[in-house]
mmCIF file of C-alpha atoms in Angstrom:
data_model
loop_
_atom_site.group_PDB
_atom_site.id
_atom_site.type_symbol
_atom_site.label_atom_id
_atom_site.label_comp_id
_atom_site.label_asym_id
_atom_site.label_seq_id
_atom_site.Cartn_x
_atom_site.Cartn_y
_atom_site.Cartn_z
ATOM 1 C CA GLU A 213 14.700 -11.291 -3.569
ATOM 2 C CA ALA A 214 14.156 -7.849 -2.301
ATOM 3 C CA GLY A 215 16.569 -5.129 -3.763
ATOM 4 C CA VAL A 216 18.831 -2.519 -1.897
ATOM 5 C CA ALA A 217 16.706 -0.131 -0.306
ATOM 6 C CA GLN A 218 17.687 3.445 0.113
ATOM 7 C CA SER A 219 16.027 6.418 1.944
ATOM 8 C CA PRO A 220 15.108 9.300 1.651
ATOM 9 C CA ARG A 221 14.784 9.386 -2.414
ATOM 10 C CA TYR A 222 15.440 13.083 -2.536
ATOM 11 C CA LYS A 223 16.783 15.833 0.135
ATOM 12 C CA ILE A 224 17.183 19.130 -0.365
ATOM 13 C CA ILE A 225 19.373 21.460 2.484
ATOM 14 C CA GLU A 226 21.139 24.622 2.897
ATOM 15 C CA LYS A 227 25.008 24.616 3.119
ATOM 16 C CA ARG A 228 26.256 24.199 6.471
ATOM 17 C CA GLN A 229 23.354 22.094 7.363
ATOM 18 C CA SER A 230 23.664 18.244 8.291
ATOM 19 C CA VAL A 231 21.962 15.082 6.245
ATOM 20 C CA ALA A 232 21.978 11.422 6.891
ATOM 21 C CA PHE A 233 21.203 8.789 4.288
ATOM 22 C CA TRP A 234 20.186 5.143 5.125
ATOM 23 C CA CYS A 235 20.805 2.078 3.304
ATOM 24 C CA ASN A 236 19.409 -1.673 3.809
ATOM 25 C CA PRO A 237 21.389 -4.309 1.701
ATOM 26 C CA ILE A 238 20.263 -7.364 0.202
ATOM 27 C CA SER A 239 19.631 -10.264 2.859
ATOM 28 C CA GLY A 240 22.872 -12.223 3.407
ATOM 29 C CA HIS A 241 25.260 -9.882 1.448
ATOM 30 C CA ALA A 242 28.221 -9.141 3.552
ATOM 31 C CA THR A 243 29.719 -6.373 1.707
ATOM 32 C CA LEU A 244 28.239 -2.936 1.480
ATOM 33 C CA TYR A 245 29.306 0.039 -0.645
ATOM 34 C CA TRP A 246 28.463 3.743 -0.600
ATOM 35 C CA TYR A 247 29.275 5.691 -3.863
ATOM 36 C CA GLN A 248 28.880 9.327 -4.677
ATOM 37 C CA GLN A 249 27.670 10.100 -8.410
ATOM 38 C CA ILE A 250 28.035 13.550 -9.631
ATOM 39 C CA LEU A 251 25.723 14.389 -12.701
ATOM 40 C CA GLY A 252 27.334 13.249 -15.989
ATOM 41 C CA GLN A 253 29.959 10.942 -14.043
ATOM 42 C CA GLY A 254 30.661 7.465 -13.182
ATOM 43 C CA PRO A 255 30.083 6.336 -9.338
ATOM 44 C CA LYS A 256 32.915 7.060 -7.208
ATOM 45 C CA LEU A 257 33.501 4.738 -4.265
ATOM 46 C CA LEU A 258 33.225 6.573 -0.858
ATOM 47 C CA ILE A 259 33.566 3.649 1.482
ATOM 48 C CA GLN A 260 33.028 -0.065 1.490
ATOM 49 C CA PHE A 261 32.289 -2.266 4.457
ATOM 50 C CA GLN A 262 32.953 -5.868 4.924
ATOM 51 C CA ASN A 263 30.263 -7.076 7.560
ATOM 52 C CA ASN A 264 30.779 -4.204 10.057
ATOM 53 C CA GLY A 265 34.310 -3.390 9.294
ATOM 54 C CA VAL A 266 35.854 -0.820 6.943
ATOM 55 C CA VAL A 267 37.680 -2.392 3.982
ATOM 56 C CA ASP A 268 38.201 1.071 2.116
ATOM 57 C CA ASP A 269 37.474 4.520 2.998
ATOM 58 C CA SER A 270 40.427 6.287 1.139
ATOM 59 C CA GLN A 271 38.050 8.406 -0.839
ATOM 60 C CA LEU A 272 35.717 9.639 1.914
ATOM 61 C CA PRO A 273 36.294 13.194 3.000
ATOM 62 C CA LYS A 274 36.577 12.514 6.664
ATOM 63 C CA ASP A 275 36.587 16.021 7.571
ATOM 64 C CA ARG A 276 32.663 16.269 6.867
ATOM 65 C CA PHE A 277 31.611 12.656 6.041
ATOM 66 C CA SER A 278 30.983 9.586 8.286
ATOM 67 C CA ALA A 279 29.615 6.129 8.065
ATOM 68 C CA GLU A 280 28.547 3.405 10.235
ATOM 69 C CA ARG A 281 27.313 -0.200 9.539
ATOM 70 C CA LEU A 282 26.044 -1.320 12.912
ATOM 71 C CA LYS A 283 25.454 -5.007 13.231
ATOM 72 C CA GLY A 284 26.926 -5.720 9.857
ATOM 73 C CA VAL A 285 23.405 -4.955 8.103
ATOM 74 C CA ASP A 286 21.958 -1.484 7.543
ATOM 75 C CA SER A 287 24.226 1.777 7.070
ATOM 76 C CA THR A 288 23.975 5.339 7.491
ATOM 77 C CA LEU A 289 26.136 7.839 5.613
ATOM 78 C CA LYS A 290 26.166 11.313 7.298
ATOM 79 C CA ILE A 291 27.448 14.883 5.911
ATOM 80 C CA GLN A 292 28.121 17.586 8.429
ATOM 81 C CA PRO A 293 28.363 20.030 7.274
ATOM 82 C CA ALA A 294 27.230 19.908 3.890
ATOM 83 C CA LYS A 295 29.191 22.118 0.914
ATOM 84 C CA LEU A 296 27.683 22.975 -2.412
ATOM 85 C CA GLU A 297 30.029 20.604 -4.109
ATOM 86 C CA ASP A 298 28.212 17.787 -2.224
ATOM 87 C CA SER A 299 25.123 17.789 -4.462
ATOM 88 C CA ALA A 300 25.017 14.495 -6.047
ATOM 89 C CA VAL A 301 23.445 11.162 -5.789
ATOM 90 C CA TYR A 302 24.496 8.941 -2.939
ATOM 91 C CA LEU A 303 24.234 5.254 -4.098
ATOM 92 C CA CYS A 304 24.438 2.189 -1.994
ATOM 93 C CA ALA A 305 25.222 -1.153 -3.251
ATOM 94 C CA SER A 306 25.798 -4.380 -1.728
ATOM 95 C CA SER A 307 27.338 -7.878 -2.672
ATOM 96 C CA PRO A 308 27.668 -11.429 -1.312
ATOM 97 C CA GLY A 309 31.110 -10.984 -0.427
ATOM 98 C CA GLY A 310 33.132 -13.161 -2.663
ATOM 99 C CA ARG A 311 35.912 -11.363 -4.665
ATOM 100 C CA ASP A 312 34.552 -11.620 -8.229
ATOM 101 C CA GLN A 313 30.928 -10.859 -7.795
ATOM 102 C CA PRO A 314 28.857 -7.744 -9.099
ATOM 103 C CA GLN A 315 27.348 -5.150 -6.980
ATOM 104 C CA HIS A 316 23.625 -4.586 -6.527
ATOM 105 C CA PHE A 317 22.572 -1.026 -6.460
ATOM 106 C CA GLY A 318 19.579 0.864 -4.837
ATOM 107 C CA ASP A 319 18.319 3.618 -6.732
ATOM 108 C CA GLY A 320 20.214 6.335 -4.599
ATOM 109 C CA THR A 321 19.427 9.487 -2.840
ATOM 110 C CA ARG A 322 19.462 12.674 -4.944
ATOM 111 C CA LEU A 323 20.953 15.500 -2.671
ATOM 112 C CA SER A 324 20.615 19.189 -3.517
ATOM 113 C CA ILE A 325 22.726 21.891 -1.536
ATOM 114 C CA LEU A 326 21.277 25.318 -1.907
ATOM 115 C CA GLY B 278 47.065 5.736 -11.643
ATOM 116 C CA GLU B 279 43.960 3.591 -12.017
ATOM 117 C CA SER B 280 41.499 4.988 -14.479
ATOM 118 C CA VAL B 281 38.804 3.817 -16.823
ATOM 119 C CA GLY B 282 37.635 5.718 -19.598
ATOM 120 C CA LEU B 283 35.196 5.542 -22.459
ATOM 121 C CA HIS B 284 35.758 6.431 -26.241
ATOM 122 C CA LEU B 285 32.553 7.959 -26.998
ATOM 123 C CA PRO B 286 30.323 9.825 -24.529
ATOM 124 C CA THR B 287 27.009 9.419 -26.735
ATOM 125 C CA LEU B 288 25.974 6.532 -29.265
ATOM 126 C CA SER B 289 23.038 6.825 -31.458
ATOM 127 C CA VAL B 290 21.538 3.672 -33.179
ATOM 128 C CA GLN B 291 18.552 2.495 -35.185
ATOM 129 C CA GLU B 292 16.059 0.035 -33.584
ATOM 130 C CA GLY B 293 17.123 -3.543 -34.646
ATOM 131 C CA ASP B 294 20.768 -2.452 -35.117
ATOM 132 C CA ASN B 295 23.720 -3.685 -33.362
ATOM 133 C CA SER B 296 25.308 -1.795 -30.966
ATOM 134 C CA ILE B 297 29.045 -1.457 -29.494
ATOM 135 C CA ILE B 298 30.054 0.420 -26.690
ATOM 136 C CA ASN B 299 33.853 0.720 -26.023
ATOM 137 C CA CYS B 300 36.005 1.362 -23.084
ATOM 138 C CA ALA B 301 39.716 1.597 -22.491
ATOM 139 C CA TYR B 302 41.288 0.869 -19.052
ATOM 140 C CA SER B 303 44.900 1.673 -17.923
ATOM 141 C CA ASN B 304 45.433 -0.437 -15.069
ATOM 142 C CA SER B 305 47.299 -3.747 -16.621
ATOM 143 C CA ALA B 306 46.803 -5.270 -13.059
ATOM 144 C CA SER B 307 42.768 -5.138 -13.158
ATOM 145 C CA ASP B 308 41.513 -8.806 -13.395
ATOM 146 C CA TYR B 309 37.652 -8.358 -13.372
ATOM 147 C CA PHE B 310 35.465 -6.241 -15.490
ATOM 148 C CA ILE B 311 31.880 -5.395 -15.239
ATOM 149 C CA TRP B 312 29.344 -3.516 -17.450
ATOM 150 C CA TYR B 313 26.510 -1.803 -15.981
ATOM 151 C CA LYS B 314 23.286 0.005 -17.306
ATOM 152 C CA GLN B 315 21.950 3.053 -15.608
ATOM 153 C CA GLU B 316 18.331 4.190 -16.494
ATOM 154 C CA SER B 317 17.263 7.754 -15.554
ATOM 155 C CA GLY B 318 16.477 8.133 -11.841
ATOM 156 C CA LYS B 319 17.717 4.493 -10.946
ATOM 157 C CA GLY B 320 20.865 2.806 -9.856
ATOM 158 C CA PRO B 321 23.258 0.874 -11.845
ATOM 159 C CA GLN B 322 22.288 -2.447 -13.159
ATOM 160 C CA PHE B 323 24.271 -5.266 -13.511
ATOM 161 C CA ILE B 324 24.573 -6.626 -17.322
ATOM 162 C CA ILE B 325 27.353 -8.954 -17.599
ATOM 163 C CA ASP B 326 30.908 -9.442 -16.405
ATOM 164 C CA ILE B 327 34.315 -10.928 -17.449
ATOM 165 C CA ARG B 328 37.523 -12.294 -15.767
ATOM 166 C CA SER B 329 40.816 -11.424 -17.174
ATOM 167 C CA ASN B 330 41.533 -15.274 -18.025
ATOM 168 C CA MET B 331 38.801 -14.672 -20.773
ATOM 169 C CA ASP B 332 38.489 -12.771 -23.856
ATOM 170 C CA LYS B 333 34.795 -13.102 -24.586
ATOM 171 C CA ARG B 334 31.552 -13.731 -22.681
ATOM 172 C CA GLN B 335 28.189 -14.000 -24.085
ATOM 173 C CA GLY B 336 24.746 -13.233 -22.288
ATOM 174 C CA GLN B 337 21.175 -12.883 -23.653
ATOM 175 C CA ARG B 338 21.446 -10.357 -26.511
ATOM 176 C CA VAL B 339 25.038 -8.991 -25.012
ATOM 177 C CA THR B 340 28.591 -9.736 -25.509
ATOM 178 C CA VAL B 341 31.600 -8.426 -23.735
ATOM 179 C CA LEU B 342 35.083 -8.602 -25.465
ATOM 180 C CA LEU B 343 38.308 -8.130 -23.461
ATOM 181 C CA ASN B 344 41.518 -7.348 -25.453
ATOM 182 C CA LYS B 345 44.049 -7.225 -22.485
ATOM 183 C CA THR B 346 46.835 -6.682 -25.134
ATOM 184 C CA VAL B 347 45.603 -2.976 -25.819
ATOM 185 C CA LYS B 348 43.617 -2.778 -22.512
ATOM 186 C CA HIS B 349 40.264 -2.391 -24.254
ATOM 187 C CA LEU B 350 36.806 -3.684 -23.414
ATOM 188 C CA SER B 351 33.601 -3.728 -25.515
ATOM 189 C CA LEU B 352 29.896 -4.459 -24.811
ATOM 190 C CA GLN B 353 27.969 -5.379 -27.833
ATOM 191 C CA ILE B 354 24.193 -5.288 -27.759
ATOM 192 C CA ALA B 355 22.403 -7.355 -30.575
ATOM 193 C CA ALA B 356 19.085 -6.062 -32.173
ATOM 194 C CA THR B 357 19.244 -2.846 -30.000
ATOM 195 C CA GLN B 358 15.614 -2.083 -28.637
ATOM 196 C CA PRO B 359 14.061 1.214 -27.179
ATOM 197 C CA GLY B 360 14.587 -0.394 -23.896
ATOM 198 C CA ASP B 361 18.234 -0.537 -24.218
ATOM 199 C CA SER B 362 18.399 3.394 -24.313
ATOM 200 C CA ALA B 363 20.332 4.311 -21.069
ATOM 201 C CA VAL B 364 23.792 5.122 -19.790
ATOM 202 C CA TYR B 365 26.486 2.315 -19.890
ATOM 203 C CA PHE B 366 29.394 2.104 -17.596
ATOM 204 C CA CYS B 367 32.357 -0.222 -17.557
ATOM 205 C CA ALA B 368 34.260 -0.809 -14.318
ATOM 206 C CA GLU B 369 37.047 -2.576 -13.554
ATOM 207 C CA ARG B 370 38.536 -4.152 -9.954
ATOM 208 C CA GLY B 371 42.136 -4.533 -9.628
ATOM 209 C CA THR B 372 44.046 -7.637 -8.306
ATOM 210 C CA GLY B 373 44.909 -5.524 -5.056
ATOM 211 C CA GLY B 374 41.612 -5.525 -3.554
ATOM 212 C CA PHE B 375 37.856 -5.187 -4.100
ATOM 213 C CA LYS B 376 37.683 -1.582 -5.084
ATOM 214 C CA THR B 377 35.705 -1.024 -8.069
ATOM 215 C CA ILE B 378 36.432 1.954 -10.305
ATOM 216 C CA PHE B 379 33.793 3.098 -13.000
ATOM 217 C CA GLY B 380 34.251 4.984 -16.019
ATOM 218 C CA ALA B 381 32.407 8.186 -17.053
ATOM 219 C CA GLY B 382 29.604 6.322 -19.014
ATOM 220 C CA THR B 383 28.373 6.357 -22.625
ATOM 221 C CA ARG B 384 24.883 7.472 -23.136
ATOM 222 C CA LEU B 385 23.051 5.089 -25.805
ATOM 223 C CA PHE B 386 19.985 6.231 -27.847
ATOM 224 C CA VAL B 387 17.800 4.227 -29.623
ATOM 225 C CA LYS B 388 15.802 5.572 -32.630
ATOM 226 C CA ALA B 389 12.664 3.921 -33.368
#
């Protein structure tokens, strides 16, 4: 089966600019996750969708970050405006939707803020 | 609060030896644990998982041990190979929901 697809792979922007990331999960996976991974750290959950509804967005900085999953398939994560501390790899993952099931990750988008 | 930590940030082993990567967790309500492997420039890759009603689970060359008494998790890799060089993360999920919390990771170096 095809894996989780993410684009772009790399993005360089200046602070205060906007940026958007796209994710296409594994076909049929109901649950979709966005994580932020700062260099040298483990992934931190930003938002979790079940189909097109939000399950958990408690760690999403809502003043600048937004995410949507229209039609319960693809998802986009946006940052507006970006800050220097947003430099990180943004990972998308998906899982079938059952409770005790591992997540399948894409290779992420590496974001650098100048 | 919830947290997942690792005892050692780096581990260096000789090719062919067995590796043991340790992880401590603090949330006694966690009931599902996962080990992931992350190679440079790639996303985490699922290795093996274990539910809290088990204390051991084996896969191909890997074994996960869970000690709920001391809230400790370990990943054993048999006959470590150069391709095993990566960062390994343990992760936990609590009974209250689906949120997965990752630890900081252990970097495994395999010497030829």
